[in-house]
Coordinates of C-alpha atoms in Angstrom, one line a residue:
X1 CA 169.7 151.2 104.5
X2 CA 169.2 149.2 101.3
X3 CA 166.6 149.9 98.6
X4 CA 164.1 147.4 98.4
X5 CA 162.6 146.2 95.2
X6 CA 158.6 145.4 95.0
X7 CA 159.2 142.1 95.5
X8 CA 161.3 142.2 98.5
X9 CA 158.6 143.2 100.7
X10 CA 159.1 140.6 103.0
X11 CA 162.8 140.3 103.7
X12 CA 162.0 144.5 104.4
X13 CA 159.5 143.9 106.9
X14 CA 161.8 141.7 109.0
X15 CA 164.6 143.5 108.6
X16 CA 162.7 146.7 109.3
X17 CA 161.7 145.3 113.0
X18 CA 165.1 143.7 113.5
X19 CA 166.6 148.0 113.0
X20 CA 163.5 148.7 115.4
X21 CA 164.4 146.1 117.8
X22 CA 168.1 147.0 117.8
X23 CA 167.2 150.8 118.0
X24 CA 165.3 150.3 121.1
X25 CA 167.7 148.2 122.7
X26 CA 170.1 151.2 121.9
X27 CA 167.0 153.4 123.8
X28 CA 166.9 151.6 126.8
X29 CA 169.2 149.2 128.1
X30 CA 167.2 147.1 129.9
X31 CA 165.2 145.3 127.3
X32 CA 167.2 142.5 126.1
X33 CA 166.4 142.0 122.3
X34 CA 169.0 139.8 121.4
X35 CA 167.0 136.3 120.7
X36 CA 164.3 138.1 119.1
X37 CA 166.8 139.6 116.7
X38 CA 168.3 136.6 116.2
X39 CA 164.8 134.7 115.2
X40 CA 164.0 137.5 112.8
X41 CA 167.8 137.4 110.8
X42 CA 167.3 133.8 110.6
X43 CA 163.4 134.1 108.9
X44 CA 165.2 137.3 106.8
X45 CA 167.8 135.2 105.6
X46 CA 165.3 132.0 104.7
X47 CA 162.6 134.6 102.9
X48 CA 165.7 135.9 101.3
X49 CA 167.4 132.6 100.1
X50 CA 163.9 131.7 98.8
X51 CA 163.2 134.7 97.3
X52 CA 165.9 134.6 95.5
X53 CA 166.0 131.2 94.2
X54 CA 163.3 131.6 92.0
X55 CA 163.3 134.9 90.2
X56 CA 161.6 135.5 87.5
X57 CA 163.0 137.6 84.5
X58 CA 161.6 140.5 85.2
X59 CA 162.4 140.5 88.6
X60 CA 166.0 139.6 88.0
X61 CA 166.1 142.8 85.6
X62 CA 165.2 144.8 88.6
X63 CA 167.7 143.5 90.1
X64 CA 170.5 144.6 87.3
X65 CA 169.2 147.5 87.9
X66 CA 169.3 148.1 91.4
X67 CA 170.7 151.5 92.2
X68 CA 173.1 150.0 94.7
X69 CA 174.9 147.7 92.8
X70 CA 178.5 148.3 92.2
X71 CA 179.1 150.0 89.2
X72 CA 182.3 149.7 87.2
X73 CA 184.6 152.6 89.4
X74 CA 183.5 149.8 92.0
X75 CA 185.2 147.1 90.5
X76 CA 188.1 149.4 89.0
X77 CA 189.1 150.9 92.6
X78 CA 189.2 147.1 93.6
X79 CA 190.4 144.9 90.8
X80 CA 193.0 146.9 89.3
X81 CA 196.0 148.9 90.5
X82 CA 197.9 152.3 88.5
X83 CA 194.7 152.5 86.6
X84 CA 195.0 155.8 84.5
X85 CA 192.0 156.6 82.7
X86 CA 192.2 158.2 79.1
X87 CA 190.3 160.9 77.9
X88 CA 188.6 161.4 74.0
X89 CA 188.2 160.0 70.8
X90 CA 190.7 162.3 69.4
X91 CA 187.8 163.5 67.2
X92 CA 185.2 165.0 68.7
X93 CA 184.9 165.0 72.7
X94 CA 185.3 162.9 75.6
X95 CA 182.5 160.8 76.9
X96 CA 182.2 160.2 80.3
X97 CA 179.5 157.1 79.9
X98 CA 182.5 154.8 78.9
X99 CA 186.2 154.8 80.8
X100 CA 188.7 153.2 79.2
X101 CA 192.7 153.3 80.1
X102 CA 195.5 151.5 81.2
X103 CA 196.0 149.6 84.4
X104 CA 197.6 146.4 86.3
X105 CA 195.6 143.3 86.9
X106 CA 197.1 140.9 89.6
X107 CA 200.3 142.4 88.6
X108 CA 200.2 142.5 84.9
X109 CA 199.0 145.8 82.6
X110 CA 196.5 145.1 81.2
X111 CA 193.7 147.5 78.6
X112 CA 190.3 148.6 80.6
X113 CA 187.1 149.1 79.2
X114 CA 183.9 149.7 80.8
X115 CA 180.3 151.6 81.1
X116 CA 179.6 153.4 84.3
X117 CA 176.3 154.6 85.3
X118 CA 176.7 156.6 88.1
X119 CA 175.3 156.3 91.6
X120 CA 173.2 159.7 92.3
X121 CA 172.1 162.3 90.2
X122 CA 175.1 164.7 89.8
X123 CA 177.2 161.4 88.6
X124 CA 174.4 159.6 86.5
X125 CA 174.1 163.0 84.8
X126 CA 177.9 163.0 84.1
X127 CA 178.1 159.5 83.0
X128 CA 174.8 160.2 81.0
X129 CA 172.9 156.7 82.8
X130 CA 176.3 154.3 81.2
X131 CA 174.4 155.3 77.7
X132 CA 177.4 156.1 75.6
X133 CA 177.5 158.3 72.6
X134 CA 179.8 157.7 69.3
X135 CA 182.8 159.8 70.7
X136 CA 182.9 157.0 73.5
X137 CA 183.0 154.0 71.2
X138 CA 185.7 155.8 69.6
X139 CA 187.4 155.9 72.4
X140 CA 187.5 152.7 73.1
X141 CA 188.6 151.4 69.5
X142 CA 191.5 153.5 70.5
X143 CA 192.2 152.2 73.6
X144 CA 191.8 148.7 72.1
X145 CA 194.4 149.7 69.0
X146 CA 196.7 150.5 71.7
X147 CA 196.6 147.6 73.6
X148 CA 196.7 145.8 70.5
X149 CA 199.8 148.0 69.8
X150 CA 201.6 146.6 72.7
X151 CA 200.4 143.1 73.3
X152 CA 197.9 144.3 76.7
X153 CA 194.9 142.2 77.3
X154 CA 191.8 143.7 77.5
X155 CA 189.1 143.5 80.2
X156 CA 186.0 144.9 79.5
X157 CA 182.8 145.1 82.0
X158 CA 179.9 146.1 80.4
X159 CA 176.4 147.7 82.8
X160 CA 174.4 149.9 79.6
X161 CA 170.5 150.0 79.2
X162 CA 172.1 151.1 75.3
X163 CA 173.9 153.2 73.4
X164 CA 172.4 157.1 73.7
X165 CA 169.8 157.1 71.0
X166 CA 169.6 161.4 71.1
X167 CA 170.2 163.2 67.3
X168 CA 173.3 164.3 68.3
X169 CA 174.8 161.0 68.4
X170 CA 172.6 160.0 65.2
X171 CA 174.2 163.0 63.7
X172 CA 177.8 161.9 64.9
X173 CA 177.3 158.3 63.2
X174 CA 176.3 156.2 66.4
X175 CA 175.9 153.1 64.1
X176 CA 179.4 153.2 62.7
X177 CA 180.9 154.2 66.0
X178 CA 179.3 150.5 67.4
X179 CA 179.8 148.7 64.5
X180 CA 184.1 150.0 64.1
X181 CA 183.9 149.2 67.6
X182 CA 182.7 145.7 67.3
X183 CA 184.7 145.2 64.5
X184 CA 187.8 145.9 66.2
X185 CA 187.0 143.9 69.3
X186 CA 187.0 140.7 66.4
X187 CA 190.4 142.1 65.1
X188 CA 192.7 142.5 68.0
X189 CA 195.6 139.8 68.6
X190 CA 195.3 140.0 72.1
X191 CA 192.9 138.1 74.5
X192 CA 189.3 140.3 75.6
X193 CA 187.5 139.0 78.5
X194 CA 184.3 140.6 78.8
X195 CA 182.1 140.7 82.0
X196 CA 178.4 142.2 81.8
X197 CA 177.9 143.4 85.5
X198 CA 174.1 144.2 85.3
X199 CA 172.3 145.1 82.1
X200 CA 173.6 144.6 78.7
X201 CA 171.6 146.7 76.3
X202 CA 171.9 146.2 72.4
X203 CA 174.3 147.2 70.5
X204 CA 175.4 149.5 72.8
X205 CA 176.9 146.6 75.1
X206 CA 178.0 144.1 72.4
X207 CA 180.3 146.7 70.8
X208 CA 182.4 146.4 74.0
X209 CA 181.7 142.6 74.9
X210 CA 182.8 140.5 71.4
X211 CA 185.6 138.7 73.5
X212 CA 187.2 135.9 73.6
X213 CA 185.1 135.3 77.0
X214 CA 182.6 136.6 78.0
X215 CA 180.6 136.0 81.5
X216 CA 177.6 137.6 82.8
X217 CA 177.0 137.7 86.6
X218 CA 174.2 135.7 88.3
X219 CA 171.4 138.4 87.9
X220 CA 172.7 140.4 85.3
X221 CA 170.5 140.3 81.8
X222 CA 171.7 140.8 77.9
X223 CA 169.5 141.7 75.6
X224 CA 169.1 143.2 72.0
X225 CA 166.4 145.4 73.1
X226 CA 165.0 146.3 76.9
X227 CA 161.9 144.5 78.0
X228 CA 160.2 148.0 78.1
X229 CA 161.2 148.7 74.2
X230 CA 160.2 145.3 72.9
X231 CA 156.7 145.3 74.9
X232 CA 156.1 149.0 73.1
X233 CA 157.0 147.3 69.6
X234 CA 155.7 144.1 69.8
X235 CA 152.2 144.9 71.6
X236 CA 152.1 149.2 71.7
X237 CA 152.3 148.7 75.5
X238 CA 155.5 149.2 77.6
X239 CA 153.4 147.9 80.9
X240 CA 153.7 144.2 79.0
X241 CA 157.5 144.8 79.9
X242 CA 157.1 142.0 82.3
X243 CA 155.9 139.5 79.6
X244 CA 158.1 140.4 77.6
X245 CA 161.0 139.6 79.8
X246 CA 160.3 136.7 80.2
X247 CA 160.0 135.7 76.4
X248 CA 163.1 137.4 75.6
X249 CA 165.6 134.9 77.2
X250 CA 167.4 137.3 78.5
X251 CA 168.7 136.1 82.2
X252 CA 172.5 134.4 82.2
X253 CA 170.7 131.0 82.7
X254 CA 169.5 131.3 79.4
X255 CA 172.8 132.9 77.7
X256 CA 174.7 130.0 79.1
X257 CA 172.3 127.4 77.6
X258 CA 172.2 129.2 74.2
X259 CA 176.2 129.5 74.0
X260 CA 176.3 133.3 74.1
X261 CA 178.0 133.5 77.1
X262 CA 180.8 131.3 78.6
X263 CA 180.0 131.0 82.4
X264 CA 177.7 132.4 85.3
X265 CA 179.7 134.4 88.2
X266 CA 177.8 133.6 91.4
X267 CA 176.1 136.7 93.5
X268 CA 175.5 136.6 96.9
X269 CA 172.0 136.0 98.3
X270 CA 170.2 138.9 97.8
X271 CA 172.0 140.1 94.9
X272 CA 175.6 141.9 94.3
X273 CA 174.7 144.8 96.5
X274 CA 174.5 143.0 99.5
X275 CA 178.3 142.1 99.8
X276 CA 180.2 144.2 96.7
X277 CA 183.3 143.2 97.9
X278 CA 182.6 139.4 97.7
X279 CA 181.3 139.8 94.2
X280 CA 183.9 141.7 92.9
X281 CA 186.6 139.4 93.9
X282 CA 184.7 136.6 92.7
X283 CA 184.7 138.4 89.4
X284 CA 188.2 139.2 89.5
X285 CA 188.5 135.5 89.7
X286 CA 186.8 134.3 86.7
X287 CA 188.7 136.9 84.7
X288 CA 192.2 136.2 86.0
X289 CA 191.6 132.2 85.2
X290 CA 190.5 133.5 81.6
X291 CA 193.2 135.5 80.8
X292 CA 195.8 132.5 82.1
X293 CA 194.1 130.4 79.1
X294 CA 193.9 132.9 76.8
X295 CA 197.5 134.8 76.9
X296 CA 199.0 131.2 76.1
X297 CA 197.3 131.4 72.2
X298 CA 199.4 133.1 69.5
X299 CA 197.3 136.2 68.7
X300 CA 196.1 134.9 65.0
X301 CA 194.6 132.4 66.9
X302 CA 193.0 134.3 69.2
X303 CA 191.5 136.4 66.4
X304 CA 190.4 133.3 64.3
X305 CA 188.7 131.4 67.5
X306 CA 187.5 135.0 68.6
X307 CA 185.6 135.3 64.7
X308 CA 184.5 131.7 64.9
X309 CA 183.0 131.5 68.2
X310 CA 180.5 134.4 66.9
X311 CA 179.7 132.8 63.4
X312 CA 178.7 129.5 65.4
X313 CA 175.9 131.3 67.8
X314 CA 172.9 130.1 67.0
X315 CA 174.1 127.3 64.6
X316 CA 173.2 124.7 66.6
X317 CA 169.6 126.2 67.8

């Protein structure tokens, strides 16, 4: 059964008498409901496909964060082959918010990088809700030295509402940890391809997603701050979160127009939950086709379009 969202009321009535039809057809074998069914999928799919086609900001960040779409051990269990996770910053501790390691894309090895945020309690408390603390930035810069070490690409997919903001992290240096993390995504001599899969939060994604590409799926949003956090700054009022979604710019359409982001990976009607698979391949996709442009570049050029193409955002606003 999927989990509806407030505005989805009326593709969940429909769908809710097409299981009741179904399960009374199952009860008694005499009652034919197959053309009712079939009426109902057809209106379901319409009030879906127009549902969807207009979403407003706010609504599409409900949809980022829908509890039942894939997550990145989704797209790592489907994308990539021999991937071998790799534990601690080699300072501190291992953080479980972001897995990074080594794997095989399509054949080739490639560097992995991504924020999971679990999918029920026990793992979303492991995985700390995808918000990462310094030791896991850390890891990552060391992951991405290694791959830089050995000429590996590096894919990153990014699904954070922002770094962990507790005082142990503060204490730890969670500003450095994003900013040396940044800092080596612009100095690596090998291509990044970054992918946010559902929210990108603040600093907290961008310190994984300075690539030489970087995509954002159909109903994904990337922000500096959460609508919730800039509604309590801007008006005291974290109920305004709605406004201030949609002030924000923060939907891919918007990214794409600004030149923040690269292209827009397609999700089905209905969002990525409703056919994983298809998304994920679709994503695998858009990265593969990156990486073909990118590996062809001499890594000093990668790293001198990589530092340009940040130093233009926003210059021709």
């Amino acid at each position: 059964m999927h989990n509806y969202l407030d505005f989805e009321k009326p593709i969940s009535d429909l769908e809710g008498k097409i299981h009741e039809l179904r399960k009374l057809a199952e009860e008694d074998e005499s009652i034919d409901t197959t053309d009712e069914v079939g009426r109902l999928e057809v209106r379901a799919r319409e009030a879906m496909a127009d549902i969807y086609a207009k979403l407003t900001p706010w609504q599409k960040t409900q949809v980022a964060r829908h509890p039942q779409r894939p997550h990145f051990v989704d797209y790592a269990k489907q994308l990539f082959e021999e991937f071998t996770p790799l534990a601690g910053d080699r300072k501190f501790a291992e953080d479980e918010a972001i897995q990074a390691g080594l794997g095989r894309f399509r054949g080739e090895a490639v560097a992995i990088i991504g924020q999971e945020k679990g999918n029920d309690t026990k793992s979303r408390l492991k995985h700390n809700f995808g918000s990462a603390r310094p030791e896991g930035y850390r890891k990552a810069i060391r992951v991405m030295e290694m791959a830089d070490r050995f000429g590996l690409p590096v894919i990153t997919l990014i699904d954070t509402a922002g770094a962990y903001p507790g005082i142990g992290a503060e204490e730890r240096g969670q500003a450095e940890a994003i900013a040396r993390s940044t800092e080596m995504c612009l100095n690596v001599r090998v291509p990044i391809v970054s992918v946010v899969l559902g929210e990108g939060g603040s600093g907290g994604a961008i310190a994984i997603a300075t690539g030489d590409r970087v995509y954002m799926l159909e109903h994904a949003i990337y922000s500096v701050i959460s609508p919730e956090g800039a509604a309590s700054i801007l008006w005291r009022d974290s109920t305004r979160a709605k406004e201030a979604a949609s002030n924000m710019k923060i939907t891919a359409e918007d990214l794409k127009t600004f030149g923040i982001i690269d292209g827009i990976i397609q999700e089905p009607v209905g969002g990525a939950h409703r056919d994983p698979a298809a998304v994920i391949g679709r994503t695998g996709d858009v990265i593969a086709s990156a990486l073909k442009d990118l590996t062809a570049k001499p890594g000093d050029q990668l790293r001198k379009d990589r530092r340009q193409r940040y130093l233009n955002i926003g210059r021709q606003l």
